[in-house]
PDB file of C-alpha atoms in Angstrom:
ATOM      1  CA  MET A  18    -199.745 120.281 153.086  1.00  0.00           C
ATOM      2  CA  MET A  19    -200.735 118.047 155.992  1.00  0.00           C
ATOM      3  CA  LYS A  20    -200.053 119.285 159.516  1.00  0.00           C
ATOM      4  CA  SER A  21    -197.333 117.572 161.524  1.00  0.00           C
ATOM      5  CA  GLU A  22    -199.804 116.654 164.277  1.00  0.00           C
ATOM      6  CA  GLN A  23    -202.065 115.023 161.697  1.00  0.00           C
ATOM      7  CA  LEU A  24    -199.167 112.921 160.423  1.00  0.00           C
ATOM      8  CA  GLN A  25    -198.400 111.885 163.995  1.00  0.00           C
ATOM      9  CA  VAL A  26    -201.973 110.710 164.460  1.00  0.00           C
ATOM     10  CA  LEU A  27    -201.801 108.671 161.248  1.00  0.00           C
ATOM     11  CA  ASN A  28    -198.412 107.234 162.149  1.00  0.00           C
ATOM     12  CA  LYS A  29    -199.725 106.053 165.519  1.00  0.00           C
ATOM     13  CA  LYS A  30    -202.924 104.490 164.194  1.00  0.00           C
ATOM     14  CA  PHE A  31    -201.752 103.315 160.745  1.00  0.00           C
ATOM     15  CA  PRO A  32    -198.013 102.602 161.055  1.00  0.00           C
ATOM     16  CA  HIS A  33    -198.001 100.550 157.847  1.00  0.00           C
ATOM     17  CA  LEU A  34    -198.209 103.822 155.914  1.00  0.00           C
ATOM     18  CA  PHE A  35    -194.850 104.960 157.241  1.00  0.00           C
ATOM     19  CA  THR A  36    -192.551 102.016 156.688  1.00  0.00           C
ATOM     20  CA  GLN A  37    -189.170 102.836 155.224  1.00  0.00           C
ATOM     21  CA  GLN A  38    -190.109 101.363 151.852  1.00  0.00           C
ATOM     22  CA  THR A  39    -193.432 103.177 151.393  1.00  0.00           C
ATOM     23  CA  ALA A  40    -193.277 106.359 153.486  1.00  0.00           C
ATOM     24  CA  SER A  41    -192.304 108.735 150.678  1.00  0.00           C
ATOM     25  CA  GLU A  42    -194.902 107.477 148.196  1.00  0.00           C
ATOM     26  CA  ASN A  43    -197.634 107.316 150.815  1.00  0.00           C
ATOM     27  CA  PHE A  44    -196.908 110.848 152.038  1.00  0.00           C
ATOM     28  CA  THR A  45    -197.465 112.077 148.484  1.00  0.00           C
ATOM     29  CA  ASN A  46    -200.693 110.083 148.213  1.00  0.00           C
ATOM     30  CA  LEU A  47    -201.964 111.363 151.558  1.00  0.00           C
ATOM     31  CA  THR A  48    -201.363 114.944 150.529  1.00  0.00           C
ATOM     32  CA  GLN A  49    -202.962 114.484 147.122  1.00  0.00           C
ATOM     33  CA  PHE A  50    -206.020 112.833 148.678  1.00  0.00           C
ATOM     34  CA  SER A  51    -206.516 115.724 151.081  1.00  0.00           C
ATOM     35  CA  GLU A  52    -206.304 118.203 148.234  1.00  0.00           C
ATOM     36  CA  ALA A  53    -208.775 116.147 146.202  1.00  0.00           C
ATOM     37  CA  VAL A  54    -211.309 116.254 149.048  1.00  0.00           C
ATOM     38  CA  LYS A  55    -210.971 120.040 149.086  1.00  0.00           C
ATOM     39  CA  GLN A  56    -211.743 120.123 145.380  1.00  0.00           C
ATOM     40  CA  LEU A  57    -214.736 117.843 145.921  1.00  0.00           C
ATOM     41  CA  ILE A  58    -216.089 120.228 148.550  1.00  0.00           C
ATOM     42  CA  LYS A  59    -215.758 123.066 146.053  1.00  0.00           C
ATOM     43  CA  LEU A  60    -217.505 121.045 143.316  1.00  0.00           C
ATOM     44  CA  CYS A  61    -220.394 120.371 145.692  1.00  0.00           C
ATOM     45  CA  GLY A  62    -220.773 124.108 146.258  1.00  0.00           C
ATOM     46  CA  ASP A  63    -219.142 124.794 149.603  1.00  0.00           C
ATOM     47  CA  ASP A  64    -215.965 126.476 150.834  1.00  0.00           C
ATOM     48  CA  PRO A  65    -213.280 124.053 152.116  1.00  0.00           C
ATOM     49  CA  GLU A  66    -211.633 126.927 153.993  1.00  0.00           C
ATOM     50  CA  ARG A  67    -214.616 127.729 156.200  1.00  0.00           C
ATOM     51  CA  ASP A  68    -214.330 126.761 159.851  1.00  0.00           C
ATOM     52  CA  GLY A  69    -216.602 123.703 159.807  1.00  0.00           C
ATOM     53  CA  LEU A  70    -214.856 122.135 156.800  1.00  0.00           C
ATOM     54  CA  LEU A  71    -211.267 123.134 157.467  1.00  0.00           C
ATOM     55  CA  ASP A  72    -210.228 119.750 158.915  1.00  0.00           C
ATOM     56  CA  THR A  73    -212.716 117.678 156.925  1.00  0.00           C
ATOM     57  CA  PRO A  74    -210.145 116.374 154.375  1.00  0.00           C
ATOM     58  CA  PHE A  75    -208.091 114.882 157.210  1.00  0.00           C
ATOM     59  CA  ARG A  76    -211.185 113.437 158.893  1.00  0.00           C
ATOM     60  CA  VAL A  77    -212.295 111.834 155.620  1.00  0.00           C
ATOM     61  CA  LEU A  78    -208.823 110.402 155.074  1.00  0.00           C
ATOM     62  CA  LYS A  79    -208.653 108.903 158.564  1.00  0.00           C
ATOM     63  CA  ALA A  80    -212.185 107.531 158.248  1.00  0.00           C
ATOM     64  CA  PHE A  81    -211.422 105.756 154.966  1.00  0.00           C
ATOM     65  CA  LEU A  82    -208.263 104.236 156.414  1.00  0.00           C
ATOM     66  CA  GLU A  83    -210.372 102.874 159.275  1.00  0.00           C
ATOM     67  CA  TYR A  84    -213.113 101.647 156.938  1.00  0.00           C
ATOM     68  CA  THR A  85    -210.561  99.622 154.968  1.00  0.00           C
ATOM     69  CA  GLU A  86    -208.383  98.178 157.739  1.00  0.00           C
ATOM     70  CA  GLY A  87    -209.245  94.701 156.462  1.00  0.00           C
ATOM     71  CA  TYR A  88    -206.626  95.055 153.743  1.00  0.00           C
ATOM     72  CA  GLN A  89    -203.931  94.909 156.423  1.00  0.00           C
ATOM     73  CA  GLU A  90    -204.707  91.321 157.413  1.00  0.00           C
ATOM     74  CA  ASP A  91    -205.583  87.910 156.084  1.00  0.00           C
ATOM     75  CA  PRO A  92    -208.947  87.242 157.773  1.00  0.00           C
ATOM     76  CA  LYS A  93    -208.522  83.473 157.410  1.00  0.00           C
ATOM     77  CA  VAL A  94    -205.781  83.576 160.053  1.00  0.00           C
ATOM     78  CA  HIS A  95    -208.419  84.106 162.751  1.00  0.00           C
ATOM     79  CA  LEU A  96    -209.763  80.604 162.092  1.00  0.00           C
ATOM     80  CA  GLU A  97    -206.437  78.832 162.567  1.00  0.00           C
ATOM     81  CA  LYS A  98    -206.886  78.486 166.334  1.00  0.00           C
ATOM     82  CA  THR A  99    -208.951  75.290 166.520  1.00  0.00           C
ATOM     83  CA  PHE A 100    -210.169  72.848 169.168  1.00  0.00           C
ATOM     84  CA  ASP A 101    -210.460  69.074 169.086  1.00  0.00           C
ATOM     85  CA  ILE A 102    -214.049  68.872 170.289  1.00  0.00           C
ATOM     86  CA  HIS A 103    -216.347  66.187 168.918  1.00  0.00           C
ATOM     87  CA  HIS A 104    -219.493  67.729 167.503  1.00  0.00           C
ATOM     88  CA  ASN A 105    -221.211  66.510 164.365  1.00  0.00           C
ATOM     89  CA  GLY A 106    -224.174  68.872 164.292  1.00  0.00           C
ATOM     90  CA  LEU A 107    -224.734  72.422 163.146  1.00  0.00           C
ATOM     91  CA  ILE A 108    -222.832  75.285 164.727  1.00  0.00           C
ATOM     92  CA  LEU A 109    -224.668  78.538 164.078  1.00  0.00           C
ATOM     93  CA  ILE A 110    -223.370  82.040 164.753  1.00  0.00           C
ATOM     94  CA  LYS A 111    -226.019  84.577 163.821  1.00  0.00           C
ATOM     95  CA  ASP A 112    -226.475  88.338 163.719  1.00  0.00           C
ATOM     96  CA  ILE A 113    -222.800  89.193 163.313  1.00  0.00           C
ATOM     97  CA  GLU A 114    -222.994  92.926 162.686  1.00  0.00           C
ATOM     98  CA  PHE A 115    -220.798  94.432 160.002  1.00  0.00           C
ATOM     99  CA  TYR A 116    -220.229  97.719 158.216  1.00  0.00           C
ATOM    100  CA  SER A 117    -218.657  97.907 154.786  1.00  0.00           C
ATOM    101  CA  LEU A 118    -218.193 100.210 151.784  1.00  0.00           C
ATOM    102  CA  CYS A 119    -219.760  99.555 148.410  1.00  0.00           C
ATOM    103  CA  GLU A 120    -216.944  99.622 145.865  1.00  0.00           C
ATOM    104  CA  HIS A 121    -219.196 101.225 143.233  1.00  0.00           C
ATOM    105  CA  HIS A 122    -220.022 104.437 145.113  1.00  0.00           C
ATOM    106  CA  PHE A 123    -217.867 104.215 148.277  1.00  0.00           C
ATOM    107  CA  SER A 124    -221.211 104.338 150.056  1.00  0.00           C
ATOM    108  CA  PRO A 125    -221.838 102.325 153.251  1.00  0.00           C
ATOM    109  CA  PHE A 126    -223.750  99.095 153.394  1.00  0.00           C
ATOM    110  CA  PHE A 127    -224.349  97.351 156.680  1.00  0.00           C
ATOM    111  CA  GLY A 128    -226.260  94.518 158.239  1.00  0.00           C
ATOM    112  CA  ALA A 129    -225.668  91.080 159.684  1.00  0.00           C
ATOM    113  CA  ALA A 130    -223.976  87.857 158.659  1.00  0.00           C
ATOM    114  CA  HIS A 131    -225.258  84.447 159.737  1.00  0.00           C
ATOM    115  CA  ILE A 132    -222.758  81.596 159.617  1.00  0.00           C
ATOM    116  CA  GLY A 133    -223.389  77.897 159.974  1.00  0.00           C
ATOM    117  CA  TYR A 134    -221.046  74.967 159.574  1.00  0.00           C
ATOM    118  CA  ILE A 135    -221.054  71.264 160.356  1.00  0.00           C
ATOM    119  CA  PRO A 136    -217.562  70.356 161.570  1.00  0.00           C
ATOM    120  CA  LYS A 137    -215.656  67.324 160.487  1.00  0.00           C
ATOM    121  CA  LYS A 138    -212.689  67.550 162.867  1.00  0.00           C
ATOM    122  CA  LYS A 139    -211.985  71.224 163.541  1.00  0.00           C
ATOM    123  CA  ILE A 140    -213.954  73.748 165.605  1.00  0.00           C
ATOM    124  CA  THR A 141    -212.875  77.341 166.120  1.00  0.00           C
ATOM    125  CA  GLY A 142    -213.770  79.922 168.751  1.00  0.00           C
ATOM    126  CA  LEU A 143    -217.069  81.722 168.255  1.00  0.00           C
ATOM    127  CA  SER A 144    -215.484  85.165 168.378  1.00  0.00           C
ATOM    128  CA  LYS A 145    -213.204  84.207 165.490  1.00  0.00           C
ATOM    129  CA  MET A 146    -216.179  84.233 163.142  1.00  0.00           C
ATOM    130  CA  GLY A 147    -216.855  87.857 164.051  1.00  0.00           C
ATOM    131  CA  ARG A 148    -213.244  88.746 163.318  1.00  0.00           C
ATOM    132  CA  LEU A 149    -213.436  86.864 160.026  1.00  0.00           C
ATOM    133  CA  VAL A 150    -216.502  88.827 158.923  1.00  0.00           C
ATOM    134  CA  GLU A 151    -214.964  92.132 159.990  1.00  0.00           C
ATOM    135  CA  GLY A 152    -211.723  91.418 158.144  1.00  0.00           C
ATOM    136  CA  TYR A 153    -213.504  90.981 154.829  1.00  0.00           C
ATOM    137  CA  ALA A 154    -216.105  93.684 155.469  1.00  0.00           C
ATOM    138  CA  LYS A 155    -213.493  96.384 156.107  1.00  0.00           C
ATOM    139  CA  ARG A 156    -212.572  96.610 152.439  1.00  0.00           C
ATOM    140  CA  PHE A 157    -214.128  98.037 149.309  1.00  0.00           C
ATOM    141  CA  GLN A 158    -216.742  95.361 148.768  1.00  0.00           C
ATOM    142  CA  VAL A 159    -219.842  94.054 147.105  1.00  0.00           C
ATOM    143  CA  GLN A 160    -222.181  91.966 149.208  1.00  0.00           C
ATOM    144  CA  GLU A 161    -221.969  88.952 146.931  1.00  0.00           C
ATOM    145  CA  ARG A 162    -218.173  88.768 147.212  1.00  0.00           C
ATOM    146  CA  LEU A 163    -218.268  89.326 150.960  1.00  0.00           C
ATOM    147  CA  THR A 164    -220.624  86.380 151.391  1.00  0.00           C
ATOM    148  CA  THR A 165    -218.494  84.097 149.228  1.00  0.00           C
ATOM    149  CA  GLN A 166    -215.215  85.079 150.890  1.00  0.00           C
ATOM    150  CA  ILE A 167    -216.544  84.272 154.355  1.00  0.00           C
ATOM    151  CA  ALA A 168    -217.807  80.852 153.273  1.00  0.00           C
ATOM    152  CA  GLU A 169    -214.685  79.928 151.308  1.00  0.00           C
ATOM    153  CA  ALA A 170    -212.403  80.902 154.195  1.00  0.00           C
ATOM    154  CA  ILE A 171    -214.296  78.565 156.543  1.00  0.00           C
ATOM    155  CA  GLU A 172    -214.125  75.745 154.003  1.00  0.00           C
ATOM    156  CA  GLU A 173    -210.409  76.233 153.419  1.00  0.00           C
ATOM    157  CA  VAL A 174    -209.269  76.447 157.037  1.00  0.00           C
ATOM    158  CA  LEU A 175    -211.764  74.345 159.018  1.00  0.00           C
ATOM    159  CA  GLU A 176    -212.544  71.778 156.294  1.00  0.00           C
ATOM    160  CA  PRO A 177    -216.072  71.126 157.616  1.00  0.00           C
ATOM    161  CA  GLU A 178    -218.693  68.807 156.199  1.00  0.00           C
ATOM    162  CA  GLY A 179    -220.491  71.886 154.926  1.00  0.00           C
ATOM    163  CA  THR A 180    -220.725  75.656 155.276  1.00  0.00           C
ATOM    164  CA  ILE A 181    -223.653  78.027 154.842  1.00  0.00           C
ATOM    165  CA  VAL A 182    -223.417  81.813 155.025  1.00  0.00           C
ATOM    166  CA  VAL A 183    -226.286  84.276 154.686  1.00  0.00           C
ATOM    167  CA  VAL A 184    -225.716  88.020 154.641  1.00  0.00           C
ATOM    168  CA  GLU A 185    -228.508  90.580 154.976  1.00  0.00           C
ATOM    169  CA  ALA A 186    -227.696  94.227 154.387  1.00  0.00           C
ATOM    170  CA  LYS A 187    -229.064  97.670 153.708  1.00  0.00           C
ATOM    171  CA  HIS A 188    -227.239  99.668 151.033  1.00  0.00           C
ATOM    172  CA  ILE A 189    -227.148 103.439 151.418  1.00  0.00           C
ATOM    173  CA  CYS A 190    -226.433 103.838 147.692  1.00  0.00           C
ATOM    174  CA  MET A 191    -229.897 102.365 147.091  1.00  0.00           C
ATOM    175  CA  CYS A 192    -231.661 103.917 150.090  1.00  0.00           C
ATOM    176  CA  SER A 193    -230.579 107.553 149.821  1.00  0.00           C
ATOM    177  CA  ARG A 194    -229.821 108.076 146.127  1.00  0.00           C
ATOM    178  CA  GLY A 195    -230.918 106.668 142.783  1.00  0.00           C
ATOM    179  CA  ILE A 196    -234.114 104.690 143.292  1.00  0.00           C
ATOM    180  CA  LYS A 197    -234.299 105.777 146.981  1.00  0.00           C
ATOM    181  CA  LYS A 198    -235.988 102.700 148.455  1.00  0.00           C
ATOM    182  CA  ALA A 199    -235.140 103.154 152.105  1.00  0.00           C
ATOM    183  CA  ASN A 200    -236.562  99.895 153.453  1.00  0.00           C
ATOM    184  CA  THR A 201    -234.939  97.520 150.971  1.00  0.00           C
ATOM    185  CA  ILE A 202    -232.886  94.655 152.392  1.00  0.00           C
ATOM    186  CA  THR A 203    -230.561  92.613 150.170  1.00  0.00           C
ATOM    187  CA  THR A 204    -229.949  88.956 151.062  1.00  0.00           C
ATOM    188  CA  THR A 205    -227.126  86.821 149.669  1.00  0.00           C
ATOM    189  CA  SER A 206    -226.098  83.264 150.475  1.00  0.00           C
ATOM    190  CA  SER A 207    -223.242  80.861 149.868  1.00  0.00           C
ATOM    191  CA  LEU A 208    -223.657  77.096 150.209  1.00  0.00           C
ATOM    192  CA  LEU A 209    -220.660  74.791 150.238  1.00  0.00           C
ATOM    193  CA  GLY A 210    -220.081  71.115 150.931  1.00  0.00           C
ATOM    194  CA  ILE A 211    -223.101  69.066 151.930  1.00  0.00           C
ATOM    195  CA  TYR A 212    -225.287  72.173 152.046  1.00  0.00           C
ATOM    196  CA  GLU A 213    -225.296  72.252 148.257  1.00  0.00           C
ATOM    197  CA  ASN A 214    -227.356  69.053 148.022  1.00  0.00           C
ATOM    198  CA  ARG A 215    -229.160  68.828 151.378  1.00  0.00           C
ATOM    199  CA  PRO A 216    -232.327  70.948 151.432  1.00  0.00           C
ATOM    200  CA  ASP A 217    -233.180  69.533 154.857  1.00  0.00           C
ATOM    201  CA  LEU A 218    -230.002  70.982 156.341  1.00  0.00           C
ATOM    202  CA  ARG A 219    -230.611  74.294 154.649  1.00  0.00           C
ATOM    203  CA  ALA A 220    -234.151  74.315 156.054  1.00  0.00           C
ATOM    204  CA  GLU A 221    -232.802  73.708 159.572  1.00  0.00           C
ATOM    205  CA  PHE A 222    -230.424  76.662 159.224  1.00  0.00           C
ATOM    206  CA  TYR A 223    -233.068  79.050 157.883  1.00  0.00           C
ATOM    207  CA  SER A 224    -235.548  77.914 160.522  1.00  0.00           C
ATOM    208  CA  LEU A 225    -233.121  78.643 163.355  1.00  0.00           C
ATOM    209  CA  ILE A 226    -232.431  82.121 162.014  1.00  0.00           C
ATOM    210  CA  LYS A 227    -236.140  82.843 161.706  1.00  0.00           C
ATOM    211  CA  ASN A 228    -237.164  81.365 165.043  1.00  0.00           C
ATOM    212  CA  THR A 229    -234.605  83.231 167.106  1.00  0.00           C
ATOM    213  CA  ARG A 230    -235.937  86.518 165.727  1.00  0.00           C
ATOM    214  CA  GLU A 231    -239.592  85.911 166.569  1.00  0.00           C
TER     215      GLU A 231
END
């Protein structure tokens, strides 16, 4: 059974769990999850009742709710605030840090997203791209889907001439288990609009990313 003070913490930080329609079902799920973490601790060979692990089920629960806050929003909404500014060249926002959870192992992967788009009529605030990335990253994800979702959201809302998104990430499920290649970086890209058929524009984007790092 969860402690009353723990429920108060969850209610304050994650009020969507305690709406009138879902409170009863979610309370059951919260309790079952905590018990499952205790069983996992036992399976791994430790005692969930010892002092250092006593509150671990609650900490794990709260952490996962924070890791997946992106499910509580539509990230595309962040792009809807636009400006009528004439600019027909590349807009590049690079090194947008993100942290996500691999849906295969619930293991973290993290890195940076680089976003470029050539506007047609609409331009959005630079910080909105960071919020867009975070909204999709804070879900159970795979890097390929994350990359595509970011690019498609920009295309749908801003309707630019073209969009290019590159995501570089390190996956803990590959670095610390299985093949254990700690220095491996995975890169994915999504090219939409004129970027699909303009290698010169793609080269400009990749050059700017490379040059600003050197």
